[in-house]
mmCIF file of C-alpha atoms and ligand atoms in Angstrom:
data_model
loop_
_atom_site.group_PDB
_atom_site.id
_atom_site.type_symbol
_atom_site.label_atom_id
_atom_site.label_comp_id
_atom_site.label_asym_id
_atom_site.label_seq_id
_atom_site.Cartn_x
_atom_site.Cartn_y
_atom_site.Cartn_z
ATOM 1 C CA MET A 21 -26.488 -21.651 -4.738
ATOM 2 C CA LYS A 22 -30.622 -22.193 -3.749
ATOM 3 C CA ASN A 23 -31.731 -25.686 -3.835
ATOM 4 C CA THR A 24 -28.520 -27.018 -2.446
ATOM 5 C CA THR A 25 -28.563 -29.775 -0.885
ATOM 6 C CA HIS A 26 -28.626 -28.241 2.425
ATOM 7 C CA GLU A 27 -31.693 -26.168 2.435
ATOM 8 C CA ARG A 28 -33.399 -29.717 1.595
ATOM 9 C CA ALA A 29 -31.734 -31.556 4.766
ATOM 10 C CA LEU A 30 -32.398 -28.407 6.780
ATOM 11 C CA LYS A 31 -35.802 -28.253 5.533
ATOM 12 C CA SER A 32 -36.857 -31.550 6.414
ATOM 13 C CA VAL A 33 -35.118 -31.930 9.742
ATOM 14 C CA MET A 34 -36.720 -28.711 10.650
ATOM 15 C CA GLY A 35 -40.135 -30.561 9.665
ATOM 16 C CA LYS A 36 -39.620 -33.525 11.788
ATOM 17 C CA LEU A 37 -38.545 -31.585 14.859
ATOM 18 C CA GLY A 38 -41.834 -29.886 14.533
ATOM 19 C CA CYS A 39 -40.643 -26.566 14.362
ATOM 20 C CA SER A 40 -42.896 -23.795 14.407
ATOM 21 C CA GLU A 41 -42.758 -21.193 10.846
ATOM 22 C CA GLU A 42 -41.273 -19.182 12.717
ATOM 23 C CA MET A 43 -38.250 -21.059 14.487
ATOM 24 C CA SER A 44 -37.491 -22.427 10.856
ATOM 25 C CA LYS A 45 -37.313 -19.058 9.403
ATOM 26 C CA LEU A 46 -34.767 -18.332 12.999
ATOM 27 C CA LEU A 47 -33.111 -20.760 12.042
ATOM 28 C CA ASP A 48 -32.453 -20.543 8.321
ATOM 29 C CA SER A 49 -32.070 -17.439 7.664
ATOM 30 C CA SER A 50 -28.183 -15.308 8.330
ATOM 31 C CA GLN A 51 -28.704 -12.616 11.392
ATOM 32 C CA ARG A 52 -26.669 -10.148 9.197
ATOM 33 C CA GLU A 53 -25.277 -10.146 5.724
ATOM 34 C CA VAL A 54 -23.300 -7.101 4.365
ATOM 35 C CA ILE A 55 -21.973 -6.107 1.451
ATOM 36 C CA VAL A 56 -18.580 -3.287 1.089
ATOM 37 C CA GLU A 57 -17.099 -1.871 -1.933
ATOM 38 C CA ILE A 58 -13.261 -2.547 -1.763
ATOM 39 C CA PRO A 59 -11.761 0.517 -4.323
ATOM 40 C CA LEU A 60 -7.591 -0.274 -5.375
ATOM 41 C CA LYS A 61 -5.600 1.288 -6.745
ATOM 42 C CA ARG A 62 -3.030 -1.234 -8.020
ATOM 43 C CA GLU A 63 0.843 -1.052 -8.549
ATOM 44 C CA ASN A 64 0.277 -1.131 -12.501
ATOM 45 C CA GLY A 65 -0.978 2.161 -11.470
ATOM 46 C CA ASP A 66 -5.089 0.832 -12.569
ATOM 47 C CA ILE A 67 -7.474 0.949 -10.491
ATOM 48 C CA LYS A 68 -10.214 -1.795 -10.149
ATOM 49 C CA VAL A 69 -13.329 -2.303 -7.852
ATOM 50 C CA PHE A 70 -13.574 -5.183 -5.283
ATOM 51 C CA LYS A 71 -16.807 -6.493 -3.618
ATOM 52 C CA GLY A 72 -16.211 -7.695 0.459
ATOM 53 C CA TYR A 73 -18.515 -9.619 2.083
ATOM 54 C CA ARG A 74 -19.540 -11.148 5.367
ATOM 55 C CA VAL A 75 -22.580 -13.235 5.998
ATOM 56 C CA GLN A 76 -22.878 -13.460 9.808
ATOM 57 C CA HIS A 77 -25.079 -16.395 10.092
ATOM 58 C CA SER A 78 -25.845 -17.535 13.506
ATOM 59 C CA ASP A 79 -24.284 -16.546 16.801
ATOM 60 C CA ALA A 80 -26.750 -18.906 18.935
ATOM 61 C CA LEU A 81 -23.478 -21.566 20.172
ATOM 62 C CA GLY A 82 -21.209 -18.369 20.184
ATOM 63 C CA PRO A 83 -18.834 -15.861 18.392
ATOM 64 C CA PHE A 84 -19.464 -16.344 14.321
ATOM 65 C CA LYS A 85 -16.763 -18.493 12.961
ATOM 66 C CA GLY A 86 -15.982 -19.045 9.574
ATOM 67 C CA GLY A 87 -13.423 -18.730 6.797
ATOM 68 C CA LEU A 88 -13.145 -16.776 3.704
ATOM 69 C CA ARG A 89 -12.785 -16.845 0.429
ATOM 70 C CA PHE A 90 -10.757 -15.219 -2.601
ATOM 71 C CA HIS A 91 -12.140 -16.116 -5.658
ATOM 72 C CA PRO A 92 -13.763 -14.132 -9.077
ATOM 73 C CA ASP A 93 -16.672 -15.689 -9.226
ATOM 74 C CA VAL A 94 -18.027 -15.000 -5.075
ATOM 75 C CA ASP A 95 -21.805 -13.038 -4.663
ATOM 76 C CA LEU A 96 -23.941 -12.719 -1.719
ATOM 77 C CA ASN A 97 -25.980 -16.155 -2.203
ATOM 78 C CA HIS A 98 -23.125 -18.012 -1.949
ATOM 79 C CA PHE A 99 -21.812 -16.784 1.470
ATOM 80 C CA VAL A 100 -25.647 -17.133 2.347
ATOM 81 C CA SER A 101 -25.550 -20.198 2.578
ATOM 82 C CA LEU A 102 -21.870 -21.485 3.553
ATOM 83 C CA ALA A 103 -22.781 -19.142 5.819
ATOM 84 C CA SER A 104 -25.321 -21.399 6.870
ATOM 85 C CA VAL A 105 -23.287 -24.615 6.848
ATOM 86 C CA MET A 106 -20.800 -22.979 9.236
ATOM 87 C CA THR A 107 -23.723 -22.947 12.014
ATOM 88 C CA TRP A 108 -24.666 -26.446 11.270
ATOM 89 C CA LYS A 109 -20.880 -27.658 11.406
ATOM 90 C CA THR A 110 -19.612 -25.884 14.533
ATOM 91 C CA ALA A 111 -23.030 -27.612 16.044
ATOM 92 C CA LEU A 112 -22.251 -31.037 15.317
ATOM 93 C CA VAL A 113 -19.269 -31.091 16.227
ATOM 94 C CA ASN A 114 -20.676 -29.829 19.080
ATOM 95 C CA ILE A 115 -18.052 -26.462 19.745
ATOM 96 C CA PRO A 116 -18.953 -22.880 21.484
ATOM 97 C CA PHE A 117 -19.163 -20.906 17.933
ATOM 98 C CA GLY A 118 -21.894 -19.852 15.033
ATOM 99 C CA GLY A 119 -21.303 -19.997 11.740
ATOM 100 C CA ALA A 120 -20.045 -16.742 9.131
ATOM 101 C CA LYS A 121 -18.136 -16.909 6.115
ATOM 102 C CA GLY A 122 -17.463 -13.716 3.906
ATOM 103 C CA GLY A 123 -14.445 -13.185 1.360
ATOM 104 C CA ILE A 124 -13.756 -11.094 -1.891
ATOM 105 C CA ASN A 125 -14.495 -11.350 -5.173
ATOM 106 C CA CYS A 126 -11.082 -11.514 -6.365
ATOM 107 C CA ASP A 127 -9.300 -13.871 -8.431
ATOM 108 C CA PRO A 128 -5.525 -14.345 -5.479
ATOM 109 C CA LYS A 129 -3.967 -15.609 -8.786
ATOM 110 C CA GLU A 130 -3.720 -12.089 -10.783
ATOM 111 C CA LEU A 131 -2.951 -9.950 -8.235
ATOM 112 C CA SER A 132 0.290 -8.937 -7.296
ATOM 113 C CA GLU A 133 1.680 -10.120 -3.057
ATOM 114 C CA HIS A 134 1.565 -5.940 -2.228
ATOM 115 C CA ASP A 135 -2.296 -5.457 -4.154
ATOM 116 C CA LEU A 136 -3.075 -8.232 -2.211
ATOM 117 C CA GLU A 137 -2.225 -6.972 0.936
ATOM 118 C CA ILE A 138 -3.983 -4.039 0.315
ATOM 119 C CA LEU A 139 -6.745 -5.606 -0.568
ATOM 120 C CA THR A 140 -6.856 -7.159 2.563
ATOM 121 C CA LYS A 141 -5.961 -4.520 4.708
ATOM 122 C CA ARG A 142 -9.036 -2.460 3.064
ATOM 123 C CA TYR A 143 -11.498 -5.209 3.489
ATOM 124 C CA ILE A 144 -10.530 -5.503 7.504
ATOM 125 C CA GLU A 145 -10.735 -1.186 7.768
ATOM 126 C CA LYS A 146 -14.712 -1.557 6.248
ATOM 127 C CA ILE A 147 -15.852 -4.916 8.380
ATOM 128 C CA GLY A 148 -13.497 -4.595 11.512
ATOM 129 C CA MET A 149 -15.923 -3.025 13.287
ATOM 130 C CA LEU A 150 -18.028 -6.656 12.863
ATOM 131 C CA ILE A 151 -15.146 -8.939 13.948
ATOM 132 C CA GLY A 152 -13.486 -9.719 17.196
ATOM 133 C CA PRO A 153 -12.586 -12.925 19.059
ATOM 134 C CA ASN A 154 -15.432 -12.620 20.570
ATOM 135 C CA ILE A 155 -17.647 -11.521 18.028
ATOM 136 C CA ASP A 156 -16.918 -13.435 14.778
ATOM 137 C CA ILE A 157 -12.814 -14.936 13.854
ATOM 138 C CA PRO A 158 -12.321 -15.927 10.496
ATOM 139 C CA ALA A 159 -10.303 -17.960 9.199
ATOM 140 C CA PRO A 160 -8.888 -19.898 6.154
ATOM 141 C CA ASP A 161 -10.919 -20.273 3.450
ATOM 142 C CA MET A 162 -10.795 -20.860 -0.619
ATOM 143 C CA GLY A 163 -7.815 -18.675 -1.884
ATOM 144 C CA THR A 164 -6.531 -18.147 1.787
ATOM 145 C CA GLY A 165 -4.237 -19.091 4.486
ATOM 146 C CA GLU A 166 -1.307 -18.194 6.812
ATOM 147 C CA ARG A 167 -0.306 -14.515 5.341
ATOM 148 C CA GLU A 168 -3.663 -13.186 4.910
ATOM 149 C CA MET A 169 -4.636 -14.781 8.433
ATOM 150 C CA ALA A 170 -1.766 -12.506 9.714
ATOM 151 C CA TRP A 171 -2.154 -9.272 7.182
ATOM 152 C CA ILE A 172 -5.997 -9.161 8.988
ATOM 153 C CA LEU A 173 -3.691 -9.652 12.449
ATOM 154 C CA GLN A 174 -2.304 -6.375 11.439
ATOM 155 C CA ALA A 175 -5.301 -4.209 10.206
ATOM 156 C CA TYR A 176 -7.289 -5.266 13.247
ATOM 157 C CA ALA A 177 -4.188 -4.974 15.597
ATOM 158 C CA LYS A 178 -4.788 -0.949 14.932
ATOM 159 C CA ASN A 179 -7.245 -0.206 16.477
ATOM 160 C CA HIS A 180 -7.792 -2.665 18.578
ATOM 161 C CA GLY A 181 -4.514 -4.380 20.165
ATOM 162 C CA HIS A 182 -2.585 -7.263 19.657
ATOM 163 C CA GLN A 183 -5.910 -9.635 19.862
ATOM 164 C CA PRO A 184 -4.439 -13.054 18.633
ATOM 165 C CA GLY A 185 -7.838 -14.542 19.110
ATOM 166 C CA VAL A 186 -9.245 -12.981 16.034
ATOM 167 C CA VAL A 187 -8.453 -15.052 13.135
ATOM 168 C CA THR A 188 -7.760 -18.354 13.351
ATOM 169 C CA GLY A 189 -5.107 -20.313 10.864
ATOM 170 C CA LYS A 190 -1.866 -18.102 11.730
ATOM 171 C CA SER A 191 1.076 -19.558 11.334
ATOM 172 C CA GLU A 192 2.537 -20.426 14.858
ATOM 173 C CA GLN A 193 4.511 -17.568 14.612
ATOM 174 C CA LEU A 194 1.425 -15.636 15.307
ATOM 175 C CA GLY A 195 0.084 -17.465 17.875
ATOM 176 C CA GLY A 196 -1.478 -20.915 15.327
ATOM 177 C CA ILE A 197 -1.513 -23.904 16.760
ATOM 178 C CA VAL A 198 0.836 -26.723 15.862
ATOM 179 C CA GLY A 199 -1.497 -28.835 13.132
ATOM 180 C CA ARG A 200 -4.442 -25.974 11.861
ATOM 181 C CA LYS A 201 -3.076 -25.799 8.547
ATOM 182 C CA GLU A 202 -3.312 -29.614 7.513
ATOM 183 C CA ALA A 203 -6.780 -30.311 9.972
ATOM 184 C CA THR A 204 -9.342 -30.143 7.695
ATOM 185 C CA GLY A 205 -7.875 -32.899 5.168
ATOM 186 C CA LYS A 206 -6.833 -34.700 8.269
ATOM 187 C CA GLY A 207 -9.839 -35.314 9.541
ATOM 188 C CA VAL A 208 -11.709 -36.100 6.197
ATOM 189 C CA ALA A 209 -9.112 -38.736 5.854
ATOM 190 C CA TYR A 210 -9.833 -40.135 9.879
ATOM 191 C CA PHE A 211 -13.730 -40.053 8.417
ATOM 192 C CA THR A 212 -13.210 -41.840 5.863
ATOM 193 C CA LYS A 213 -11.415 -44.526 8.153
ATOM 194 C CA LEU A 214 -14.619 -44.347 10.550
ATOM 195 C CA ALA A 215 -17.264 -44.779 7.080
ATOM 196 C CA CYS A 216 -14.890 -47.680 6.084
ATOM 197 C CA LEU A 217 -15.281 -49.404 8.759
ATOM 198 C CA ARG A 218 -19.116 -48.675 8.627
ATOM 199 C CA GLU A 219 -19.695 -49.827 5.283
ATOM 200 C CA ALA A 220 -17.218 -52.817 5.594
ATOM 201 C CA ILE A 221 -15.517 -50.910 1.910
ATOM 202 C CA GLU A 222 -11.823 -52.189 3.306
ATOM 203 C CA LEU A 223 -9.389 -49.044 3.077
ATOM 204 C CA GLU A 224 -6.341 -50.441 2.705
ATOM 205 C CA LYS A 225 -7.629 -52.939 -0.748
ATOM 206 C CA ALA A 226 -9.684 -49.141 -1.430
ATOM 207 C CA LYS A 227 -8.842 -47.287 -4.338
ATOM 208 C CA VAL A 228 -9.251 -43.237 -3.750
ATOM 209 C CA ILE A 229 -9.924 -40.391 -6.318
ATOM 210 C CA ILE A 230 -9.094 -36.781 -4.740
ATOM 211 C CA GLN A 231 -11.051 -33.898 -7.032
ATOM 212 C CA GLY A 232 -9.346 -31.207 -6.100
ATOM 213 C CA PHE A 233 -5.044 -30.813 -5.111
ATOM 214 C CA GLY A 234 -5.616 -27.312 -2.597
ATOM 215 C CA ASN A 235 -4.918 -27.414 1.225
ATOM 216 C CA VAL A 236 -7.738 -29.835 1.704
ATOM 217 C CA GLY A 237 -7.264 -32.727 -1.437
ATOM 218 C CA GLN A 238 -3.716 -32.799 -0.659
ATOM 219 C CA SER A 239 -3.647 -33.089 3.228
ATOM 220 C CA ALA A 240 -6.668 -35.996 2.338
ATOM 221 C CA ALA A 241 -4.551 -37.457 0.404
ATOM 222 C CA ILE A 242 -1.332 -38.215 2.147
ATOM 223 C CA ASN A 243 -3.144 -38.591 5.124
ATOM 224 C CA LEU A 244 -5.489 -41.199 3.308
ATOM 225 C CA GLU A 245 -2.245 -43.115 1.844
ATOM 226 C CA LYS A 246 -0.599 -43.896 5.109
ATOM 227 C CA LEU A 247 -3.563 -45.038 6.287
ATOM 228 C CA GLY A 248 -2.790 -47.352 3.573
ATOM 229 C CA ALA A 249 -5.466 -46.182 0.948
ATOM 230 C CA ASN A 250 -5.260 -46.194 -3.214
ATOM 231 C CA ILE A 251 -4.595 -42.569 -4.535
ATOM 232 C CA VAL A 252 -5.105 -43.668 -7.815
ATOM 233 C CA GLY A 253 -6.453 -40.050 -8.805
ATOM 234 C CA ILE A 254 -6.012 -35.919 -8.237
ATOM 235 C CA SER A 255 -6.934 -32.866 -10.354
ATOM 236 C CA ASP A 256 -6.664 -29.299 -9.942
ATOM 237 C CA ARG A 257 -8.180 -26.545 -11.668
ATOM 238 C CA TYR A 258 -6.946 -27.313 -15.132
ATOM 239 C CA GLY A 259 -7.207 -31.242 -14.862
ATOM 240 C CA GLY A 260 -6.516 -34.086 -13.278
ATOM 241 C CA VAL A 261 -4.160 -37.381 -13.461
ATOM 242 C CA TYR A 262 -5.424 -40.890 -12.978
ATOM 243 C CA ASN A 263 -3.299 -44.105 -12.747
ATOM 244 C CA GLU A 264 -5.022 -47.093 -11.485
ATOM 245 C CA ASN A 265 -1.824 -48.396 -9.532
ATOM 246 C CA GLY A 266 -1.959 -45.138 -7.339
ATOM 247 C CA LEU A 267 0.264 -42.152 -7.302
ATOM 248 C CA LYS A 268 3.084 -40.941 -5.480
ATOM 249 C CA VAL A 269 0.900 -38.412 -3.591
ATOM 250 C CA GLU A 270 2.909 -36.971 -0.938
ATOM 251 C CA SER A 271 5.912 -36.253 -3.624
ATOM 252 C CA ILE A 272 3.916 -34.779 -5.883
ATOM 253 C CA ALA A 273 2.519 -32.572 -3.229
ATOM 254 C CA LYS A 274 5.882 -31.344 -2.366
ATOM 255 C CA MET A 275 7.023 -31.103 -5.827
ATOM 256 C CA LEU A 276 3.824 -28.607 -6.216
ATOM 257 C CA GLY A 277 5.000 -26.794 -3.090
ATOM 258 C CA GLU A 278 8.408 -26.110 -4.386
ATOM 259 C CA MET A 279 7.297 -24.437 -7.578
ATOM 260 C CA LYS A 280 5.346 -21.093 -7.685
ATOM 261 C CA ASN A 281 1.850 -21.025 -8.690
ATOM 262 C CA ALA A 282 2.391 -24.400 -10.533
ATOM 263 C CA SER A 283 -0.132 -26.630 -11.155
ATOM 264 C CA LEU A 284 -0.092 -31.016 -12.101
ATOM 265 C CA LYS A 285 0.281 -30.116 -15.877
ATOM 266 C CA ASP A 286 3.633 -28.936 -15.303
ATOM 267 C CA LEU A 287 5.110 -32.199 -13.855
ATOM 268 C CA ASP A 288 5.667 -35.203 -14.866
ATOM 269 C CA ILE A 289 3.698 -37.678 -13.253
ATOM 270 C CA ASP A 290 3.509 -41.122 -13.910
ATOM 271 C CA GLY A 291 -0.247 -41.199 -15.231
ATOM 272 C CA GLU A 292 -2.274 -40.689 -17.654
ATOM 273 C CA TYR A 293 -4.150 -36.954 -17.632
ATOM 274 C CA ILE A 294 -7.503 -36.881 -17.728
ATOM 275 C CA SER A 295 -10.116 -33.823 -17.376
ATOM 276 C CA ASN A 296 -11.602 -33.220 -14.730
ATOM 277 C CA GLU A 297 -15.479 -34.457 -15.964
ATOM 278 C CA GLU A 298 -13.301 -37.621 -16.776
ATOM 279 C CA LEU A 299 -11.410 -38.027 -13.407
ATOM 280 C CA LEU A 300 -14.852 -37.832 -11.188
ATOM 281 C CA CYS A 301 -16.066 -40.678 -13.217
ATOM 282 C CA ALA A 302 -13.024 -42.962 -13.178
ATOM 283 C CA PRO A 303 -12.892 -46.506 -11.834
ATOM 284 C CA CYS A 304 -12.279 -45.774 -7.653
ATOM 285 C CA ASP A 305 -13.999 -46.777 -4.048
ATOM 286 C CA ILE A 306 -14.600 -43.877 -2.454
ATOM 287 C CA LEU A 307 -14.319 -40.000 -3.951
ATOM 288 C CA VAL A 308 -13.312 -37.050 -2.834
ATOM 289 C CA PRO A 309 -14.479 -33.608 -4.068
ATOM 290 C CA ALA A 310 -12.093 -31.029 -1.986
ATOM 291 C CA ALA A 311 -12.291 -28.413 -4.629
ATOM 292 C CA ILE A 312 -15.844 -26.242 -4.861
ATOM 293 C CA GLU A 313 -19.492 -26.577 -5.443
ATOM 294 C CA GLY A 314 -21.922 -28.619 -7.882
ATOM 295 C CA VAL A 315 -19.383 -30.759 -9.025
ATOM 296 C CA VAL A 316 -21.572 -33.961 -8.484
ATOM 297 C CA ASN A 317 -24.334 -33.286 -10.891
ATOM 298 C CA SER A 318 -26.766 -34.278 -12.173
ATOM 299 C CA LYS A 319 -25.164 -35.309 -15.281
ATOM 300 C CA ASN A 320 -22.026 -37.062 -13.700
ATOM 301 C CA ALA A 321 -23.608 -38.707 -10.909
ATOM 302 C CA ASP A 322 -25.002 -41.868 -12.617
ATOM 303 C CA GLU A 323 -21.710 -42.326 -14.019
ATOM 304 C CA ILE A 324 -20.147 -42.150 -10.947
ATOM 305 C CA GLN A 325 -18.496 -45.620 -9.900
ATOM 306 C CA ALA A 326 -17.397 -44.766 -6.249
ATOM 307 C CA ARG A 327 -19.572 -46.486 -3.324
ATOM 308 C CA LEU A 328 -18.240 -44.245 -0.808
ATOM 309 C CA ILE A 329 -18.197 -39.655 -1.485
ATOM 310 C CA VAL A 330 -16.976 -38.131 2.026
ATOM 311 C CA GLU A 331 -17.458 -34.487 0.797
ATOM 312 C CA GLY A 332 -13.960 -32.551 1.544
ATOM 313 C CA ALA A 333 -15.618 -29.216 0.366
ATOM 314 C CA ASN A 334 -18.672 -27.359 1.291
ATOM 315 C CA LEU A 335 -21.773 -28.654 -1.203
ATOM 316 C CA PRO A 336 -19.980 -30.483 -3.679
ATOM 317 C CA VAL A 337 -23.121 -32.319 -4.747
ATOM 318 C CA THR A 338 -25.993 -31.027 -5.698
ATOM 319 C CA ARG A 339 -29.602 -31.903 -4.607
ATOM 320 C CA ASP A 340 -30.493 -33.491 -7.859
ATOM 321 C CA GLY A 341 -27.046 -35.271 -8.311
ATOM 322 C CA GLU A 342 -27.684 -36.446 -4.760
ATOM 323 C CA ASP A 343 -31.043 -37.416 -5.514
ATOM 324 C CA ILE A 344 -29.093 -40.275 -8.057
ATOM 325 C CA LEU A 345 -26.014 -40.948 -6.051
ATOM 326 C CA LEU A 346 -28.450 -42.340 -3.063
ATOM 327 C CA ASN A 347 -30.643 -44.311 -5.613
ATOM 328 C CA ASN A 348 -27.859 -46.212 -6.578
ATOM 329 C CA ASN A 349 -27.065 -46.488 -3.005
ATOM 330 C CA VAL A 350 -23.894 -44.865 -2.892
ATOM 331 C CA LYS A 351 -23.495 -43.622 0.662
ATOM 332 C CA ILE A 352 -22.445 -39.848 1.296
ATOM 333 C CA ILE A 353 -20.460 -38.110 4.273
ATOM 334 C CA PRO A 354 -21.353 -34.520 4.510
ATOM 335 C CA ASP A 355 -19.760 -31.442 3.954
ATOM 336 C CA LEU A 356 -20.283 -30.310 8.176
ATOM 337 C CA LEU A 357 -19.488 -33.801 9.352
ATOM 338 C CA ALA A 358 -16.231 -34.620 6.630
ATOM 339 C CA ASN A 359 -14.806 -31.162 6.670
ATOM 340 C CA SER A 360 -15.518 -30.586 10.282
ATOM 341 C CA GLY A 361 -11.988 -31.053 11.842
ATOM 342 C CA GLY A 362 -10.595 -27.501 10.520
ATOM 343 C CA VAL A 363 -12.732 -25.658 11.978
ATOM 344 C CA THR A 364 -12.450 -27.868 14.655
ATOM 345 C CA VAL A 365 -8.244 -27.631 15.272
ATOM 346 C CA SER A 366 -9.705 -23.598 15.131
ATOM 347 C CA PHE A 367 -11.477 -23.433 18.098
ATOM 348 C CA PHE A 368 -8.753 -25.754 19.731
ATOM 349 C CA GLU A 369 -6.096 -21.916 18.304
ATOM 350 C CA TRP A 370 -8.770 -19.955 19.984
ATOM 351 C CA SER A 371 -9.062 -21.664 23.608
ATOM 352 C CA GLN A 372 -5.062 -21.082 22.585
ATOM 353 C CA ASN A 373 -4.941 -17.588 22.099
ATOM 354 C CA ALA A 374 -7.556 -17.031 24.952
ATOM 355 C CA GLN A 375 -5.085 -19.440 26.999
ATOM 356 C CA ARG A 376 -1.889 -17.586 25.600
ATOM 357 C CA TYR A 377 -0.642 -21.002 26.733
ATOM 358 C CA PRO A 378 0.236 -23.056 23.271
ATOM 359 C CA TRP A 379 -1.156 -26.578 22.836
ATOM 360 C CA LYS A 380 1.393 -29.560 22.736
ATOM 361 C CA PRO A 381 1.167 -31.611 19.713
ATOM 362 C CA GLU A 382 -0.250 -34.554 21.537
ATOM 363 C CA LYS A 383 -2.687 -32.499 22.773
ATOM 364 C CA VAL A 384 -3.914 -31.327 19.914
ATOM 365 C CA GLU A 385 -3.893 -34.958 18.895
ATOM 366 C CA ARG A 386 -5.663 -36.184 21.606
ATOM 367 C CA GLU A 387 -8.392 -33.269 21.754
ATOM 368 C CA PHE A 388 -8.625 -34.408 17.219
ATOM 369 C CA GLU A 389 -9.746 -37.839 17.568
ATOM 370 C CA ARG A 390 -12.103 -36.553 20.959
ATOM 371 C CA VAL A 391 -14.215 -34.387 18.874
ATOM 372 C CA LEU A 392 -14.471 -35.711 16.065
ATOM 373 C CA LYS A 393 -15.209 -39.342 17.301
ATOM 374 C CA ASN A 394 -17.607 -38.191 19.065
ATOM 375 C CA ALA A 395 -19.199 -36.135 16.699
ATOM 376 C CA TRP A 396 -19.006 -39.534 14.642
ATOM 377 C CA ASN A 397 -20.645 -41.690 16.778
ATOM 378 C CA ASN A 398 -23.744 -39.671 17.895
ATOM 379 C CA VAL A 399 -24.586 -38.901 13.719
ATOM 380 C CA CYS A 400 -24.273 -43.089 13.271
ATOM 381 C CA GLU A 401 -27.195 -43.617 16.703
ATOM 382 C CA VAL A 402 -29.325 -40.935 15.103
ATOM 383 C CA LYS A 403 -29.249 -42.862 12.299
ATOM 384 C CA GLU A 404 -29.629 -46.563 13.603
ATOM 385 C CA CYS A 405 -32.808 -44.889 15.405
ATOM 386 C CA ALA A 406 -34.208 -43.750 12.527
ATOM 387 C CA LYS A 407 -33.949 -47.310 11.214
ATOM 388 C CA GLN A 408 -31.799 -46.235 7.583
ATOM 389 C CA THR A 409 -34.348 -43.822 6.443
ATOM 390 C CA HIS A 410 -32.291 -40.471 7.255
ATOM 391 C CA SER A 411 -28.558 -40.373 4.655
ATOM 392 C CA TYR A 412 -25.436 -39.127 7.104
ATOM 393 C CA ARG A 413 -26.760 -36.008 6.267
ATOM 394 C CA GLU A 414 -30.099 -36.212 7.986
ATOM 395 C CA ALA A 415 -28.647 -37.640 10.309
ATOM 396 C CA ALA A 416 -26.077 -34.985 11.117
ATOM 397 C CA TYR A 417 -28.528 -32.217 10.635
ATOM 398 C CA THR A 418 -30.851 -33.305 13.244
ATOM 399 C CA ILE A 419 -28.165 -32.947 15.946
ATOM 400 C CA ALA A 420 -27.430 -29.333 14.726
ATOM 401 C CA VAL A 421 -29.989 -28.214 14.094
ATOM 402 C CA ASN A 422 -31.678 -29.815 17.439
ATOM 403 C CA ARG A 423 -28.810 -27.599 20.023
ATOM 404 C CA VAL A 424 -29.175 -24.379 17.910
ATOM 405 C CA ARG A 425 -32.984 -24.586 18.600
ATOM 406 C CA GLU A 426 -32.185 -26.193 22.424
ATOM 407 C CA THR A 427 -30.076 -23.323 23.107
ATOM 408 C CA LEU A 428 -32.037 -19.902 21.133
ATOM 409 C CA ILE A 429 -34.964 -21.361 23.686
ATOM 410 C CA LYS A 430 -33.136 -21.313 26.464
ATOM 411 C CA ARG A 431 -30.942 -18.008 26.040
ATOM 412 C CA GLY A 432 -35.067 -16.062 25.573
ATOM 413 C CA PHE A 433 -35.299 -13.713 22.644
HETATM 414 N N1 LIG B 3 -13.104 -22.369 5.956
HETATM 415 C C1 LIG B 3 -13.450 -23.955 6.941
HETATM 416 C C2 LIG B 3 -14.761 -24.522 6.541
HETATM 417 O O1 LIG B 3 -14.829 -24.114 6.067
HETATM 418 C C3 LIG B 3 -12.794 -23.497 8.120
HETATM 419 C C4 LIG B 3 -13.277 -22.480 8.841
HETATM 420 C C5 LIG B 3 -12.536 -22.240 10.409
HETATM 421 O O2 LIG B 3 -11.544 -22.750 10.377
HETATM 422 O O3 LIG B 3 -13.217 -21.419 10.996
HETATM 423 O O4 LIG B 3 -14.840 -25.130 7.730
#
């Protein structure tokens, strides 16, 4: 995970802002990196040892904040980069959180629900002393959702009493907020709309490809469809489907939801079934990578036909891939801005929990647009001041790094 677009932007911005070597080190490195061993006796009697992680990058602006990822390929480096992205994301949207990320190197699809519950609760037994509503607040990420947040709430309550603000992304029954689940994808759609206006792309006529049809991809697709876009391609880990006349994404998502563990290949969708690689380079105006890291890279960047890329996932474009895209004048709305809708609504949920008073849907909607619009305007202003020499990514990092640096200096060491 070294050499990412994120590291390059961070270094470049710290240089331009005149950060000293020590300040740069402070901004760049994690405050705490923890690895724990989690042995599990599975329902079938097998013993398996997992690794749990929590990386706390910065709490300069508020408690550490970031998701939990359950995926077989995760490692410490993974979480170090992802935790840092969270710091800049929360700083950019100006919510009072720092950045963190963690998870377990497991494949949830291969574990029974019972094993997964025990594993999640064991993880909290091991890292429970490092989290809390005013310390570090986990949330869903890849492979986790409302169910895992409920287990964490319960495991944490054993030693600390009922503290709904210890996690966000809970079901409403447990203190969650209306709209959190859809928020990341909805934000992706909102920023796509704003980017289209600025880049003179007609969203109503645009063909959109969404790579990844999990929580973020589905919500982005449904919300973009509502805004009038034509979703021509979608994919999951087994492959993609393409139809230049458009796919009915809302009904596809509904069908997937009704079938346990189903993937797109199990459905009878009106379109051509193609590989993930083919999908990324298929004809479209807008590409939304909404799954894992590094899918757009030096091998395929030159073949990409989209004029606009909106990073629904974290770190989906590699550094070499970005060079090629920018050279081809493809605009990229970076992850820390594009997918910030999720953590923004997490912040609303956390403040709702502190108040012990639920927010009305209209308030969530209003505040959501206010916070995201503000972040977008700030990025555009900085980009304009730099007379177009900045990418959207550099402009976003300029705002975020400045905020964290100023706060560090004010607070003292
Ligand atoms: N995992 C999400 C992200 O990468 C959400 C984090 C949160 O809500 O704390 O932004």
